[in-house]
Structure formats: structure tokens, C-alpha cells
CSV table of C-alpha atoms and ligand atoms in Angstrom, one decimal:
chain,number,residue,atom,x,y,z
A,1,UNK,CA,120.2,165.8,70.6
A,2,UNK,CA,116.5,165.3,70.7
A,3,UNK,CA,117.2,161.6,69.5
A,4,UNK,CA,119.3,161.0,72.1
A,5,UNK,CA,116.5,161.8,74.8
A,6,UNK,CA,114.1,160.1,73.2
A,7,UNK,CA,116.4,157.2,73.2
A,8,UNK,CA,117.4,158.1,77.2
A,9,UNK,CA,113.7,158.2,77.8
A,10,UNK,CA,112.9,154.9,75.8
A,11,UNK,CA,115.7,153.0,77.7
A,12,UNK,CA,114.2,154.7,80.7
A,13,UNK,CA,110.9,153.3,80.1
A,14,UNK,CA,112.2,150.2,79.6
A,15,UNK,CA,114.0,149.5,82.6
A,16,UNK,CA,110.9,151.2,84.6
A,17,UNK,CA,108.5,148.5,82.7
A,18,UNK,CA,107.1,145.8,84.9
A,19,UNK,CA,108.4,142.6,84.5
A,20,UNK,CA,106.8,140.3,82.2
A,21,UNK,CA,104.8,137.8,84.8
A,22,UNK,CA,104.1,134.7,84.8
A,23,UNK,CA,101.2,133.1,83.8
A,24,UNK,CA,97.9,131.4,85.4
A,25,UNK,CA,99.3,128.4,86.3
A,26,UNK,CA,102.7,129.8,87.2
A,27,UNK,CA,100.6,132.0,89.3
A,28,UNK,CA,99.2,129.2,91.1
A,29,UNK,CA,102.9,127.4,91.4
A,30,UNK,CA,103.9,130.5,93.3
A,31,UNK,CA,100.4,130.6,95.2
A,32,UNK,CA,101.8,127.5,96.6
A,33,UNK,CA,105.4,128.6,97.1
A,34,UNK,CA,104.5,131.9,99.1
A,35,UNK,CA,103.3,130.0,102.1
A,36,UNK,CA,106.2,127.2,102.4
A,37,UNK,CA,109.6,127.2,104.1
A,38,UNK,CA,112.0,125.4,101.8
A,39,UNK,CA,115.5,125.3,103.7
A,40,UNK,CA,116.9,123.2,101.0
A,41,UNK,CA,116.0,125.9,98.0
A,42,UNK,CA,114.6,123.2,96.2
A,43,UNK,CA,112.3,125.9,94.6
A,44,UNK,CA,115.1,128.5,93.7
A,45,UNK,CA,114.7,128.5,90.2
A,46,UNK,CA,110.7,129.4,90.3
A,47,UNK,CA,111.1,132.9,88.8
A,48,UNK,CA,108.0,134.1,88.7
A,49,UNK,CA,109.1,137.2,85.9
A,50,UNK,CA,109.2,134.3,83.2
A,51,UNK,CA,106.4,133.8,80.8
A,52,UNK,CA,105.4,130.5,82.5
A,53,UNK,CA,106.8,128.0,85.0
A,54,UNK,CA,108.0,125.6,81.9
A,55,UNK,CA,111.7,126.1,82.7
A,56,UNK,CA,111.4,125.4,86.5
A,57,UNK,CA,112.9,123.0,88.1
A,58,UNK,CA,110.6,119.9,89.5
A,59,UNK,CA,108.0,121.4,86.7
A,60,UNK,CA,107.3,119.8,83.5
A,61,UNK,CA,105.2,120.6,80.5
A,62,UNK,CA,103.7,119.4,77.5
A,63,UNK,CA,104.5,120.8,74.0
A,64,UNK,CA,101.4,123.8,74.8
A,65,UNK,CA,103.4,124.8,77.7
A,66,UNK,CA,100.1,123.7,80.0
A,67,UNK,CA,102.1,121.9,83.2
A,68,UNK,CA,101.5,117.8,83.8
A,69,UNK,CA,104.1,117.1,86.6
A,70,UNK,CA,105.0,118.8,89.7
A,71,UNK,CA,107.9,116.8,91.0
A,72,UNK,CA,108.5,117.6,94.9
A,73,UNK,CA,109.3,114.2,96.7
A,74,UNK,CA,112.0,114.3,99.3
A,75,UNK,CA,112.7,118.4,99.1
A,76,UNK,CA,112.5,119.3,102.6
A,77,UNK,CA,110.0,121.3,102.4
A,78,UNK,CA,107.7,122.1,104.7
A,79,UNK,CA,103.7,124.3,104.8
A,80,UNK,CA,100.0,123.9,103.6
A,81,UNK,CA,99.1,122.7,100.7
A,82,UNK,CA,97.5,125.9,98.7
A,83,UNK,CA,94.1,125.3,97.4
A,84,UNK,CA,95.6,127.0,94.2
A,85,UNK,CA,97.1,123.8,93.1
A,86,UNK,CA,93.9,122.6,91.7
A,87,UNK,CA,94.0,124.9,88.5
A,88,UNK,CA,96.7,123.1,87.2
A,89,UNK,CA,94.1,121.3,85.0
A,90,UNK,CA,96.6,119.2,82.6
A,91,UNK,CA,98.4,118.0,86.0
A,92,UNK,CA,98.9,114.3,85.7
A,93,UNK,CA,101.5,113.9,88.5
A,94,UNK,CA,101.4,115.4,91.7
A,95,UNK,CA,104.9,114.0,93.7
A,96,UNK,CA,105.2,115.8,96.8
A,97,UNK,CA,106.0,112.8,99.0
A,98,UNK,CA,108.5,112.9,101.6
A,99,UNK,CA,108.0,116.4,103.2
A,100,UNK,CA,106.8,118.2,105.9
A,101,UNK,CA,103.4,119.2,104.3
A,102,UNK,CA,101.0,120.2,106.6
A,103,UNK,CA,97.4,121.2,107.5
A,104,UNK,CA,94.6,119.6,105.7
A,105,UNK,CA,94.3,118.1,101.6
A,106,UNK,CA,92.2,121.1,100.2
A,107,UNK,CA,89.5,120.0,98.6
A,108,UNK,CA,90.3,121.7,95.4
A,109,UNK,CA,92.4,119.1,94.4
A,110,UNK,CA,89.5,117.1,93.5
A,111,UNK,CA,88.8,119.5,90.1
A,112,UNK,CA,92.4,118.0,88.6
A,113,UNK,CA,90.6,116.3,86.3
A,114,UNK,CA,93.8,114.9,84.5
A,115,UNK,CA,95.4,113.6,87.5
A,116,UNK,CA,97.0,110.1,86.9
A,117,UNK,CA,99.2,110.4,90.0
A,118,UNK,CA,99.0,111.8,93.5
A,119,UNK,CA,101.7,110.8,96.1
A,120,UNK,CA,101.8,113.1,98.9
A,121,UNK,CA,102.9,109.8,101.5
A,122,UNK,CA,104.9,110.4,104.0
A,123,UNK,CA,104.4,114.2,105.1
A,124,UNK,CA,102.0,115.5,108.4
A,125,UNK,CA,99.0,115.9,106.7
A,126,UNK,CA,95.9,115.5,108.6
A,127,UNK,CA,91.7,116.2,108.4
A,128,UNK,CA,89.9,114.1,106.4
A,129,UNK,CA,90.4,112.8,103.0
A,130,UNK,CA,88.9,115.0,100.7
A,131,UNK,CA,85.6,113.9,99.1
A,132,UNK,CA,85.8,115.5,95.9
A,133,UNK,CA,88.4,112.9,95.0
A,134,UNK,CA,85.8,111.3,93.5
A,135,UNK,CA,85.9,113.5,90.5
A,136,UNK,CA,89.2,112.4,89.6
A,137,UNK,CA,88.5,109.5,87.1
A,138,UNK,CA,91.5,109.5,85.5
A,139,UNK,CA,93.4,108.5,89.0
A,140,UNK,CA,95.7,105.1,89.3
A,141,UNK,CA,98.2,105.9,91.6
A,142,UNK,CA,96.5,107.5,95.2
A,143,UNK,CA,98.9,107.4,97.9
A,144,UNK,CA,97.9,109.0,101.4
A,145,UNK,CA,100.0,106.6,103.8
A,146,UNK,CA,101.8,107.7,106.6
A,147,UNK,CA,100.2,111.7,107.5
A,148,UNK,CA,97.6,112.0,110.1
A,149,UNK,CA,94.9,112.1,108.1
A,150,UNK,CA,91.8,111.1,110.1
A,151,UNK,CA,88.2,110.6,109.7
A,152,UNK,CA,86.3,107.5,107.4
A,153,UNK,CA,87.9,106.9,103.6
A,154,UNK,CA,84.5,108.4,101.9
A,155,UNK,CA,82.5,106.0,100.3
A,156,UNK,CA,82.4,108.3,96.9
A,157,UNK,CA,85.9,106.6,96.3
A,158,UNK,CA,84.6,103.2,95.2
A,159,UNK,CA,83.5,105.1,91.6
A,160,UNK,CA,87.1,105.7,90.6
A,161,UNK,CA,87.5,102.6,88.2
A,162,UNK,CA,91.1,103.5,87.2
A,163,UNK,CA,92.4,103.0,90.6
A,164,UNK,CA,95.0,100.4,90.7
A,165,UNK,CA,96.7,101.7,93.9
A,166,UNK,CA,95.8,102.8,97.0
A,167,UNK,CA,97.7,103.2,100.4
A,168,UNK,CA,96.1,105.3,103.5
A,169,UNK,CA,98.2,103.4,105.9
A,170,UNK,CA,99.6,104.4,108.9
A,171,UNK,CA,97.0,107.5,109.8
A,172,UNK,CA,94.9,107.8,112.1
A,173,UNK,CA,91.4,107.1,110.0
A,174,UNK,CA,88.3,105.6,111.5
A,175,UNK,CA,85.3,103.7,110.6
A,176,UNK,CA,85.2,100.6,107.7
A,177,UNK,CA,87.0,99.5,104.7
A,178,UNK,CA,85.0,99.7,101.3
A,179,UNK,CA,85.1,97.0,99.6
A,180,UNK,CA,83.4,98.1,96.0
A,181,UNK,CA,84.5,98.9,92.8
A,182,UNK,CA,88.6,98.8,92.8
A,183,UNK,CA,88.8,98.7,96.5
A,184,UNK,CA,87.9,95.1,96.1
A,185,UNK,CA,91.5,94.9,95.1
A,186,UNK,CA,93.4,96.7,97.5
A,187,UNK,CA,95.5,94.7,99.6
A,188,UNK,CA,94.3,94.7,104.0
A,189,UNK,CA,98.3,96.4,104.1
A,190,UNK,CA,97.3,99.4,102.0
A,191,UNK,CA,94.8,100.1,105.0
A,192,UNK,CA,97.0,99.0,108.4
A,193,UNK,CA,97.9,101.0,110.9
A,194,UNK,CA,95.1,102.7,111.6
A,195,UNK,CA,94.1,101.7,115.1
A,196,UNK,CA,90.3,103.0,114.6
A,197,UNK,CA,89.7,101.6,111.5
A,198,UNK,CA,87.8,98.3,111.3
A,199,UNK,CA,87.8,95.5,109.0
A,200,UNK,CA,86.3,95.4,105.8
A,201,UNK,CA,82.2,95.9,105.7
A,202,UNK,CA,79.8,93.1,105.4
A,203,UNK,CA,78.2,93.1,102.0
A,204,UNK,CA,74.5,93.3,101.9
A,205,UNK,CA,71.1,95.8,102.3
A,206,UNK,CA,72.0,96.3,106.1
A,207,UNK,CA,72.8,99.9,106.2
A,208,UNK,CA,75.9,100.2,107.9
A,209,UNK,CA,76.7,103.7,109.9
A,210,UNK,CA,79.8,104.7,108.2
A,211,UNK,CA,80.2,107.5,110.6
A,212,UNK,CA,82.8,107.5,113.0
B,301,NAG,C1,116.4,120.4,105.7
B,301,NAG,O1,116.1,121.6,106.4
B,301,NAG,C2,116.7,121.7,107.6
B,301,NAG,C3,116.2,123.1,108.2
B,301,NAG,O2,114.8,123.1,108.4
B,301,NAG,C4,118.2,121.7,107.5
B,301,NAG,O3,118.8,121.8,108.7
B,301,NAG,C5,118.6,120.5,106.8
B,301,NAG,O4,120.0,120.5,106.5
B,301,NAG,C6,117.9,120.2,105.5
B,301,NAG,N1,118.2,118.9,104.9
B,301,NAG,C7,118.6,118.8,103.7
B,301,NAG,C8,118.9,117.4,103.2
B,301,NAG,O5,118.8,119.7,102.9
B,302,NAG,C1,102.9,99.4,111.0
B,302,NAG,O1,103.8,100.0,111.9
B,302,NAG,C2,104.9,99.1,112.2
B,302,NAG,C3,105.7,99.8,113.3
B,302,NAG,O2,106.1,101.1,112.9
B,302,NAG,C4,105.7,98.8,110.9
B,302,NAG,O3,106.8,98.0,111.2
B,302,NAG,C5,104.8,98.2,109.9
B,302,NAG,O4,105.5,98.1,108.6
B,302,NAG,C6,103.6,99.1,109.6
B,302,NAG,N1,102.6,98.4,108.7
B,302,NAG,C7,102.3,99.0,107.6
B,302,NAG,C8,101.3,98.2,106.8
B,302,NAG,O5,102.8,100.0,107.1
């Protein structure tokens, strides 16, 4: 008899337990889900009771469970981007093109340091590009085009020596092209339609006002 209530009371306890959560990054996965609408469920199978987001859909891990791709493109969603996103410090890909994003590019995506990839083309984005893009030196891929992103393409950009592609067209930016370091690459159709943005800048010691 007594065995039998201890064993009620321990399958009591059980069921009462608090789910196991997830973990940091899953935590900052869900930071990012809590403020979208996503008609389309594309973001269903983000239980946040599991260990980590490894088994998620449009998630992707390496073998230490530490999450490199976040794969969103064309999922109907629509929201902010949360400033959470930028603990994912293993992210290499960040695919969320061909949404509704909204709202400004937090700046916190700057600290993922292990970004290869950032599409987010083709949503309603808008402010300015964030400066602390700069610190991603591991960038190749950077594809801003067609949001309403305004404001000048910061200058800090032209120390990203990896950068073999870059697209900010059809926005609303202002000001001049860089032309240093890999944006002596780019082609003019990576920057075009942009009716406040003027051609590339003259090279030489005349400081140029950047501002616009
Ligand atoms: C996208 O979401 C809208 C509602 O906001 C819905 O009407 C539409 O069917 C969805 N499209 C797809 C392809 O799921
Ligand atoms: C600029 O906009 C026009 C009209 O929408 C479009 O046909 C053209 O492809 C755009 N150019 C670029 C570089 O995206």
C-alpha cells in the first residue's frame, strides 16, 4: 500500500514536472517566433519543450548541436526581425528572403561572427543598413535588395574582404557608392534602383560628405 502511493505520488510528480526547455539558442529561435504571424505554419514544428531546436524544421545543426542555418525563404511570414537572432553564434546561413519582414535590421546581427550567408531580399525592411556588419568577416553572400531600406551603405563595409556578393537594389538608400575593397567588384546593377543614390565616388584626398 505505502508503495503504491509512493508510486501515485512519483507519477504525480512527474506529470506536474516542468517541461524540459529548450536551450539558449532555441530560446532565441523562439524570441524570434513570439512576435511573427506565420499563416502558413511554416514554424509548426518549433517545440520549444525539446532539448534544442536541432529537430526543427528550416533549422540545421552541426554534429555539437550549435545551429548554422536558419532556412526561411518564401514562408509567408510576416514581423520584426528579433535582435535575439544574433546569439546564434555558429549561424553561417541566414535565408529569410521572400517574406514580409518588417521594421528595421537590428544591429545585433552584426556579432554573427560565423555568418557566410545573409539573404533577407525581397521582404519590407527599412532604416538603415546596420553598421556593425562590418564585424562579419566571414560574410560572402549579403543580399539586402528589394526592402525599403534607406539611408547611405556605411563606409565600414569596404573591410569585409570575403564579400563576393552584394545586392542593395531596389531600396530607397541615399548618398554614394563605395568603391574600395570588394565593392570594387560589385556590379552598378547590385546598386540600381535607388533613385537617391548617386554614382560611384571619385577616388582621391577630397573628403567627400557621405551624409545624405
Ligand atoms: C499566406 O498567408 C495569407 C494570410 O496572411 C494566406 O491567405 C495565404 O494563403 C498564404 N499563402 C500561402 C502560400 O500559404
Ligand atoms: C528596376 O525596376 C524595374 C521596374 O520595376 C525592373 O524592371 C528592373 O529590373 C529593376 N532593376 C534592378 C537592377 O533591379
Amino acid at each position: 500500500m505505502a508503495s503504491r502511493v509512493a508510486l501515485v505520488s512519483f507519477l504525480l510528480l512527474l506529470a506536474a514536472a516542468p517541461a524540459m526547455s529548450t536551450n539558449y539558442e532555441g530560446e532565441a529561435l523562439q524570441a524570434l517566433r513570439a512576435r511573427l504571424s506565420d499563416p502558413s505554419n511554416a514554424l509548426q514544428s518549433w517545440n520549444p519543450s525539446l532539448v534544442n531546436p536541432c529537430t526543427w524544421f528550416h533549422v540545421t545543426c552541426d554534429v555539437r548541436n550549435r545551429v548554422i542555418r536558419l532556412d526561411l525563404g518564401n514562408s509567408n511570414i510576416s514581423g520584426p526581425l528579433a535582435p535575439e537572432l544574433g546569439r546564434l553564434q555558429d549561424l553561417q546561413y541566414l535565408e529569410l528572403y521572400g517574406n514580409n519582414f518588417e521594421g528595421k535590421i537590428p544591429e545585433e546581427l552584426g556579432n554573427l561572427k560565423s555568418l557566410i550567408s545573409m539573404d533577407l531580399y525581397g521582404n519590407r525592411l527599412e532604416g538603415e543598413i546596420p553598421k556593425s556588419f562590418a564585424k562579419l568577416k566571414s560574410l560572402r553572400f549579403l543580399r539586402l535588395n528589394n526592402n525599403k531600406l534607406s539611408g547611405s551603405i556605411p563606409r565600414e563595409l569596404v573591410t569585409l574582404s570575403n564579400l563576393k556578393v552584394f545586392d542593395v537594389s531596389n531600396n530607397d538608400l541615399c548618398g554614394t557608392i563605395p568603391i574600395d575593397g570588394p565593392f570594387a567588384t560589385f556590379p552598378i546593377q547590385s546598386f540600381g534602383n535607388n533613385s537617391r543614390l548617386n554614382g560611384p565616388e571619385l577616388q582621391g584626398p577630397v573628403p567627400y560628405d557621405f551624409g545624405c
